[in-house]
Short mmCIF file of C-alpha atoms in Angstrom, two decimals:
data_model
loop_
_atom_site.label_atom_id
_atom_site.label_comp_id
_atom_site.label_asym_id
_atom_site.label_seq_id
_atom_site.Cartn_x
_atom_site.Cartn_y
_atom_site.Cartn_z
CA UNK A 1287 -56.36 33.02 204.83
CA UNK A 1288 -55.85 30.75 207.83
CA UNK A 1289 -55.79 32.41 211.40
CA UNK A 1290 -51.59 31.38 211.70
CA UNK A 1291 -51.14 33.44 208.29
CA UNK A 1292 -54.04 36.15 209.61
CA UNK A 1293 -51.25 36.56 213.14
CA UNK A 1294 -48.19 36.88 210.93
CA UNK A 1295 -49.61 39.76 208.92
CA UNK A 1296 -51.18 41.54 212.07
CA UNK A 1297 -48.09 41.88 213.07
CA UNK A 1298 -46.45 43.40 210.31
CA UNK A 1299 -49.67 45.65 210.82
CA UNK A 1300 -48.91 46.27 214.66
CA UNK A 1301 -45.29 47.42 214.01
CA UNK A 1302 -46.64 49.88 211.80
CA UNK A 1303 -49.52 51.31 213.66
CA UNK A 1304 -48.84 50.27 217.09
CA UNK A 1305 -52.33 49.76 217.95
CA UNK A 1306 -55.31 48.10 216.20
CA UNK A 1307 -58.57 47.71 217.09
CA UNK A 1308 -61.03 44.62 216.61
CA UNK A 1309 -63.10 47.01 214.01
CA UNK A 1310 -59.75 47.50 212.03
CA UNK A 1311 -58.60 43.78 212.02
CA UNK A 1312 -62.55 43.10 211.05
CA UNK A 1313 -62.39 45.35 208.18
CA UNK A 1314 -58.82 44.98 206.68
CA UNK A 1315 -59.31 40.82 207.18
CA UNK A 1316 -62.72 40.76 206.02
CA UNK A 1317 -63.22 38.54 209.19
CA UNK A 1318 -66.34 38.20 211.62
CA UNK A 1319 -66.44 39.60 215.40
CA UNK A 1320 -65.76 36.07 217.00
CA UNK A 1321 -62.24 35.37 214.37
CA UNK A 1322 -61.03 38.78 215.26
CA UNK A 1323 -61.77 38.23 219.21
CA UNK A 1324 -59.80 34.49 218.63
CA UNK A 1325 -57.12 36.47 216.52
CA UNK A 1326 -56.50 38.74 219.58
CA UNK A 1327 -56.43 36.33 222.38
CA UNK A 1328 -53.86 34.31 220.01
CA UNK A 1329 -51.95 37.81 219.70
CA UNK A 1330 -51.94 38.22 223.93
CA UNK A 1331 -51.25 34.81 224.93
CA UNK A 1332 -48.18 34.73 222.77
CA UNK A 1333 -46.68 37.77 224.06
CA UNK A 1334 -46.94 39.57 220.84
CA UNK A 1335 -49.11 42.24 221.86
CA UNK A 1336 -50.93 43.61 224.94
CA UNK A 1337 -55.05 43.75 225.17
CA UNK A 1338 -56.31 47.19 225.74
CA UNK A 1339 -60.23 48.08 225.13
CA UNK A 1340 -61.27 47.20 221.92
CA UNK A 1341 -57.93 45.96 220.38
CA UNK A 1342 -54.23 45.10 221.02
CA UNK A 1343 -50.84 47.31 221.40
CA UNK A 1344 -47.28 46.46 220.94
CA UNK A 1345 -45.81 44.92 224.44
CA UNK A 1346 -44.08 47.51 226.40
CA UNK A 1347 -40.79 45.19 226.34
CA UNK A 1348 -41.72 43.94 222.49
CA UNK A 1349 -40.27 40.74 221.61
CA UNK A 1350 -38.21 40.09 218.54
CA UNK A 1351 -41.58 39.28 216.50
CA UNK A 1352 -40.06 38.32 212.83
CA UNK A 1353 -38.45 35.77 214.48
CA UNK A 1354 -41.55 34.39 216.66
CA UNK A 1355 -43.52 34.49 213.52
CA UNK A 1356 -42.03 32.66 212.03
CA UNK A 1357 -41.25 30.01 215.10
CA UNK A 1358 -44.78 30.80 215.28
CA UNK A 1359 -45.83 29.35 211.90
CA UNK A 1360 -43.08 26.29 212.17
CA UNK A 1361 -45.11 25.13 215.69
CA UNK A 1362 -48.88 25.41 213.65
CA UNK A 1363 -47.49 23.47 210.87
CA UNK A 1364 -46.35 20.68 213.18
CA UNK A 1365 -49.38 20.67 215.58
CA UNK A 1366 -51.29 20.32 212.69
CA UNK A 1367 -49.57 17.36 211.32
CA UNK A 1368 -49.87 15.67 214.71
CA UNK A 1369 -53.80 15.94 215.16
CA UNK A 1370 -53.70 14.69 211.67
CA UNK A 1371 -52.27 11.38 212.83
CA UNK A 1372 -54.25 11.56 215.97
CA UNK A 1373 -57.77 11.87 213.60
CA UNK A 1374 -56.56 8.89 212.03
CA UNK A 1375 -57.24 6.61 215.11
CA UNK A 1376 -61.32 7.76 215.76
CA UNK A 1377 -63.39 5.68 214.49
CA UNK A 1378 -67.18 5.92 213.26
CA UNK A 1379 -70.38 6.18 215.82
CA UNK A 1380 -67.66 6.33 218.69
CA UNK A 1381 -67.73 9.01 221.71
CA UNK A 1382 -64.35 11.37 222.53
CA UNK A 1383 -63.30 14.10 224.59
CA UNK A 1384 -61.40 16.66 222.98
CA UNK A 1385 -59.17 18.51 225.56
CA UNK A 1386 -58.48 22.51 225.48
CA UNK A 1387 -55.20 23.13 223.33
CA UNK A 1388 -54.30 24.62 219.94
CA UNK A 1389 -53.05 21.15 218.55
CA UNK A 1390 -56.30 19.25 220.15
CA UNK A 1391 -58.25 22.10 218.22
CA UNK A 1392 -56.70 21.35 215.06
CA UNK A 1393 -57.93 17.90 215.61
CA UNK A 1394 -61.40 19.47 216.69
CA UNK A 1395 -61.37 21.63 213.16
CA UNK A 1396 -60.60 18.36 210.92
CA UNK A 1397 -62.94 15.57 212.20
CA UNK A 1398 -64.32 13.65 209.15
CA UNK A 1399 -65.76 10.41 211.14
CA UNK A 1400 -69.68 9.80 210.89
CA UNK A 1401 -72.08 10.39 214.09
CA UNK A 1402 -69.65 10.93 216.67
CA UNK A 1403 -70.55 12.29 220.05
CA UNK A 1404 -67.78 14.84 220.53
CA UNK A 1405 -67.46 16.40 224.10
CA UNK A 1406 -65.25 19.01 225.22
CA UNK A 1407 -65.00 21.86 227.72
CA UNK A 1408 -63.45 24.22 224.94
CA UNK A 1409 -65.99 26.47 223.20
CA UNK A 1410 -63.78 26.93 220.14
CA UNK A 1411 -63.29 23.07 220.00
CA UNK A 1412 -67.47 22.88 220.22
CA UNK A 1413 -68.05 24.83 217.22
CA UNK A 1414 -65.10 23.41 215.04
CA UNK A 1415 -66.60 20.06 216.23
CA UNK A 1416 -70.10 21.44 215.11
CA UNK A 1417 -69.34 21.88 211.41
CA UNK A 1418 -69.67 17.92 210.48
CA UNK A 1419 -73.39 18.17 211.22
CA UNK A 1420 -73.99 14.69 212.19
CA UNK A 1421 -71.65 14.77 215.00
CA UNK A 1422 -73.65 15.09 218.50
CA UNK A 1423 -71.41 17.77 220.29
CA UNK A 1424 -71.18 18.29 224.44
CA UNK A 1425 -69.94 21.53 225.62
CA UNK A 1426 -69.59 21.10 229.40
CA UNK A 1427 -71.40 23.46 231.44
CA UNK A 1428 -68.76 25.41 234.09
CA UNK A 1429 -67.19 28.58 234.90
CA UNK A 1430 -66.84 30.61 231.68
CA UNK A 1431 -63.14 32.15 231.08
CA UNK A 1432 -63.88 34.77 228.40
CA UNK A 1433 -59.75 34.69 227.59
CA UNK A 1434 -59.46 31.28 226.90
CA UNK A 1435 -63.13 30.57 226.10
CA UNK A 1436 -62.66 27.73 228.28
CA UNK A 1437 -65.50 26.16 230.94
CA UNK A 1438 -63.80 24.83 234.29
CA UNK A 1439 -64.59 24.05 237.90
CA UNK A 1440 -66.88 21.42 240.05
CA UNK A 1441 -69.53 21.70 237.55
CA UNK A 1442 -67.24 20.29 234.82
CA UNK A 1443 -65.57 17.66 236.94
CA UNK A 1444 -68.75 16.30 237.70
CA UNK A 1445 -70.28 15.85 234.01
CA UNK A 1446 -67.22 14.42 232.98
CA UNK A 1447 -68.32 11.52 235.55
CA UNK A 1448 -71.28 11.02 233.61
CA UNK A 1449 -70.04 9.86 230.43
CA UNK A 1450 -67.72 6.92 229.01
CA UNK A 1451 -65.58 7.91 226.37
CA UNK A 1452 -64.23 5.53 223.34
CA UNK A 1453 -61.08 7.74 222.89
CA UNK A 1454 -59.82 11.06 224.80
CA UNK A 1455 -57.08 13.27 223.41
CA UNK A 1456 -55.31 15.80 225.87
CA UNK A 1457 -52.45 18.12 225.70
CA UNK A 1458 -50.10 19.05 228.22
CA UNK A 1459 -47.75 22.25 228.81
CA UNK A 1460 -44.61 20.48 229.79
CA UNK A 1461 -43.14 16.71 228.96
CA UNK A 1462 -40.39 14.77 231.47
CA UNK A 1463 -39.38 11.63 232.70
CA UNK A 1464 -41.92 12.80 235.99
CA UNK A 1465 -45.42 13.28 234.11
CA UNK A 1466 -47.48 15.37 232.12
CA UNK A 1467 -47.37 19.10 233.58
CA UNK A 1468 -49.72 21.84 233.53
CA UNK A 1469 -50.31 26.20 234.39
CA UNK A 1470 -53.31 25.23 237.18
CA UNK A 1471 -54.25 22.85 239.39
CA UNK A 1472 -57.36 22.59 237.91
CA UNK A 1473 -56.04 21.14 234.75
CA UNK A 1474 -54.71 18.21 236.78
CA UNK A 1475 -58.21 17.78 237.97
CA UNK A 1476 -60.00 17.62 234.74
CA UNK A 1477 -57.16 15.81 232.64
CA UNK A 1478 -57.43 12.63 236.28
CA UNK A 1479 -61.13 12.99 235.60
CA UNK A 1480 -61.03 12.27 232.06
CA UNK A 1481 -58.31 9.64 232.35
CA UNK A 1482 -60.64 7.59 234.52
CA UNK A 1483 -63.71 7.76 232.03
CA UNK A 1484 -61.69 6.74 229.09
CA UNK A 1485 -60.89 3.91 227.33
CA UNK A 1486 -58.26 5.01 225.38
CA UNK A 1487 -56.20 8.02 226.54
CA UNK A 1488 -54.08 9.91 223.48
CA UNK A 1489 -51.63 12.74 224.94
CA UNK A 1490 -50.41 15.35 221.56
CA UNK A 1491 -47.67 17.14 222.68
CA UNK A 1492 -44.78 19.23 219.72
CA UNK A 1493 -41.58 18.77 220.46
CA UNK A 1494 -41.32 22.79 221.79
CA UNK A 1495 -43.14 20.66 225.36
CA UNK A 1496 -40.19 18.11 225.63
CA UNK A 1497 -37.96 18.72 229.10
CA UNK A 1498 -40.28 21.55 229.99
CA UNK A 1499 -41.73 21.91 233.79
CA UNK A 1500 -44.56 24.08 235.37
CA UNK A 1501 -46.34 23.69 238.46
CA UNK A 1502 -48.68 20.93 238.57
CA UNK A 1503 -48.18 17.66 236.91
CA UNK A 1504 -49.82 13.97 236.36
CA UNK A 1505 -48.21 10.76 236.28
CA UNK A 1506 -48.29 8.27 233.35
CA UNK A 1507 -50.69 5.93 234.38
CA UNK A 1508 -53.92 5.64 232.34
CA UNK A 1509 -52.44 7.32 229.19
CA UNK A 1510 -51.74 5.22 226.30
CA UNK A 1511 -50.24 6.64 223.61
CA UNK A 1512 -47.89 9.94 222.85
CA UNK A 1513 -48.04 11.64 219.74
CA UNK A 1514 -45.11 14.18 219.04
CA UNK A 1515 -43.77 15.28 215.80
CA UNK A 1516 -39.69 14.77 216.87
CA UNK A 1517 -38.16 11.52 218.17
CA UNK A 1518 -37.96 11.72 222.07
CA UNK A 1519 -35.00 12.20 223.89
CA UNK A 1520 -33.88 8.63 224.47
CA UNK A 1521 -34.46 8.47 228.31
CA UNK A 1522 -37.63 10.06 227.98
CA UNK A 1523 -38.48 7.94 225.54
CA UNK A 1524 -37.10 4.53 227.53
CA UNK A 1525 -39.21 6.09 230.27
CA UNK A 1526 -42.14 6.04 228.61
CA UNK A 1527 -41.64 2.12 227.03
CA UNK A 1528 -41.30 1.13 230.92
CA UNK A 1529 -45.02 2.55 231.61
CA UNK A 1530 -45.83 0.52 228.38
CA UNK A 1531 -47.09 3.92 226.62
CA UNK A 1532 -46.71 4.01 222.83
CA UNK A 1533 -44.36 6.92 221.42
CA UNK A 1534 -45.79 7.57 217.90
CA UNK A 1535 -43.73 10.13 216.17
CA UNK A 1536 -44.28 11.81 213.07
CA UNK A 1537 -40.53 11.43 211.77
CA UNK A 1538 -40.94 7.81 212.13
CA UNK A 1539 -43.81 7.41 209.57
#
């Protein structure tokens, strides 16, 4: 059982016992300490459930879950299908960074290229990356968020300086006609840092990103190629032909 069909069925579980602990979802899964830990910060950063010590609850205002699930599921499937076309472009004995988000870590869990050097700032990425043991994996060194297992900061930005990369993929939490955006400001830092030590820049993005706007954003320039899994909206899309990036989407192959 995969961790997208492990969230729909602790849910089911979580409307019937409104609280489960990491020992429960341990022993009914038959999972280790680190997939239950990854199965409840999936559960929290949806807004499916609320972290208390130990384990998750039901949200005080709970959202219509059997509906999420299953929007839930829909947005895996299709994340998954676009770091499958992204794998498709890495090449043998070449060096990538691999960017923190869910559809960059499906690319992370599927890399079947010989002796890369894979570098990331995502510890989750790092030890999907790990499993292809002739892969030569970086996990920058940084300020350690335990939530989103994530290294950040000055520390970070200046390793990234350091190296030369063949290929970087990044995701982004919003898509417009203006840029890339993102939550932090920090993000913008490490995604211009990146951009400037790579060759080739990929951004994977599902179509749930498309017209969406947070705080902090990046321009165009440096990134080559988008990889979404619905046509674009046709400005956006015009847009994006004008900064001579290449649009590949998954209904159109």
């Amino acid at each position: 059982m995969n961790q997208k069909e492990r969230i729909v069925e602790e849910l089911k579980l979580l409307e019937n016992m409104k609280t489960i602990s990491q020992e429960e979802l341990m022993q009914i899964f038959s999972i280790s300490k680190d997939t239950a830990r990854r199965d409840i910060l999936k559960l929290v950063e949806s807004g499916l459930a609320e972290r208390y010590p130990g384990g998750v609850s039901l949200p005080v205002l709970k959202p219509q879950i059997e509906s999420y699930t299953s929007r839930l599921v829909k947005q895996s499937e299709q994340k998954q299908k676009i770091a499958y076309v992204a794998g498709k472009v890495i090449k043998d004995h070449k060096t990538i960074y691999l960017d923190v988000s869910t559809t960059v870590h499906f690319l992370a869990s599927g890399l079947e290229q010989n002796d890369l050097v894979v570098v990331t700032n995502s510890m989750d990425n790092a030890i999907a990356a790990s499993q292809k043991e002739d892969n030569k994996v970086y996990l920058l060194g940084g300020f350690f968020n335990f939530h989103s297992r994530v290294l950040s900061g000055e520390p970070v930005l200046g390793q990234l300086q350091q190296f030369n990369f063949d290929v970087a993929f990044i995701g982004g939490a919003g898509l417009t006609e203006e840029g890339v955006f993102y939550s932090e400001l920090t993000d913008v830092y490490m995604k211009q840092e990146i951009i400037r030590n790579s060759e080739k820049v990929y951004l994977l993005v599902d179509s749930t990103k498309v017209n969406k706007k947070t705080a902090f954003k990046i321009d165009f320039s440096g990134i080559d190629a988008v990889i979404t899994d619905e046509p674009l909206p046709k400005d956006l899309m015009q847009h994006l032909i004008s900064k001579e990036v290449e649009v590949i989407s998954l209904k159109g192959l």
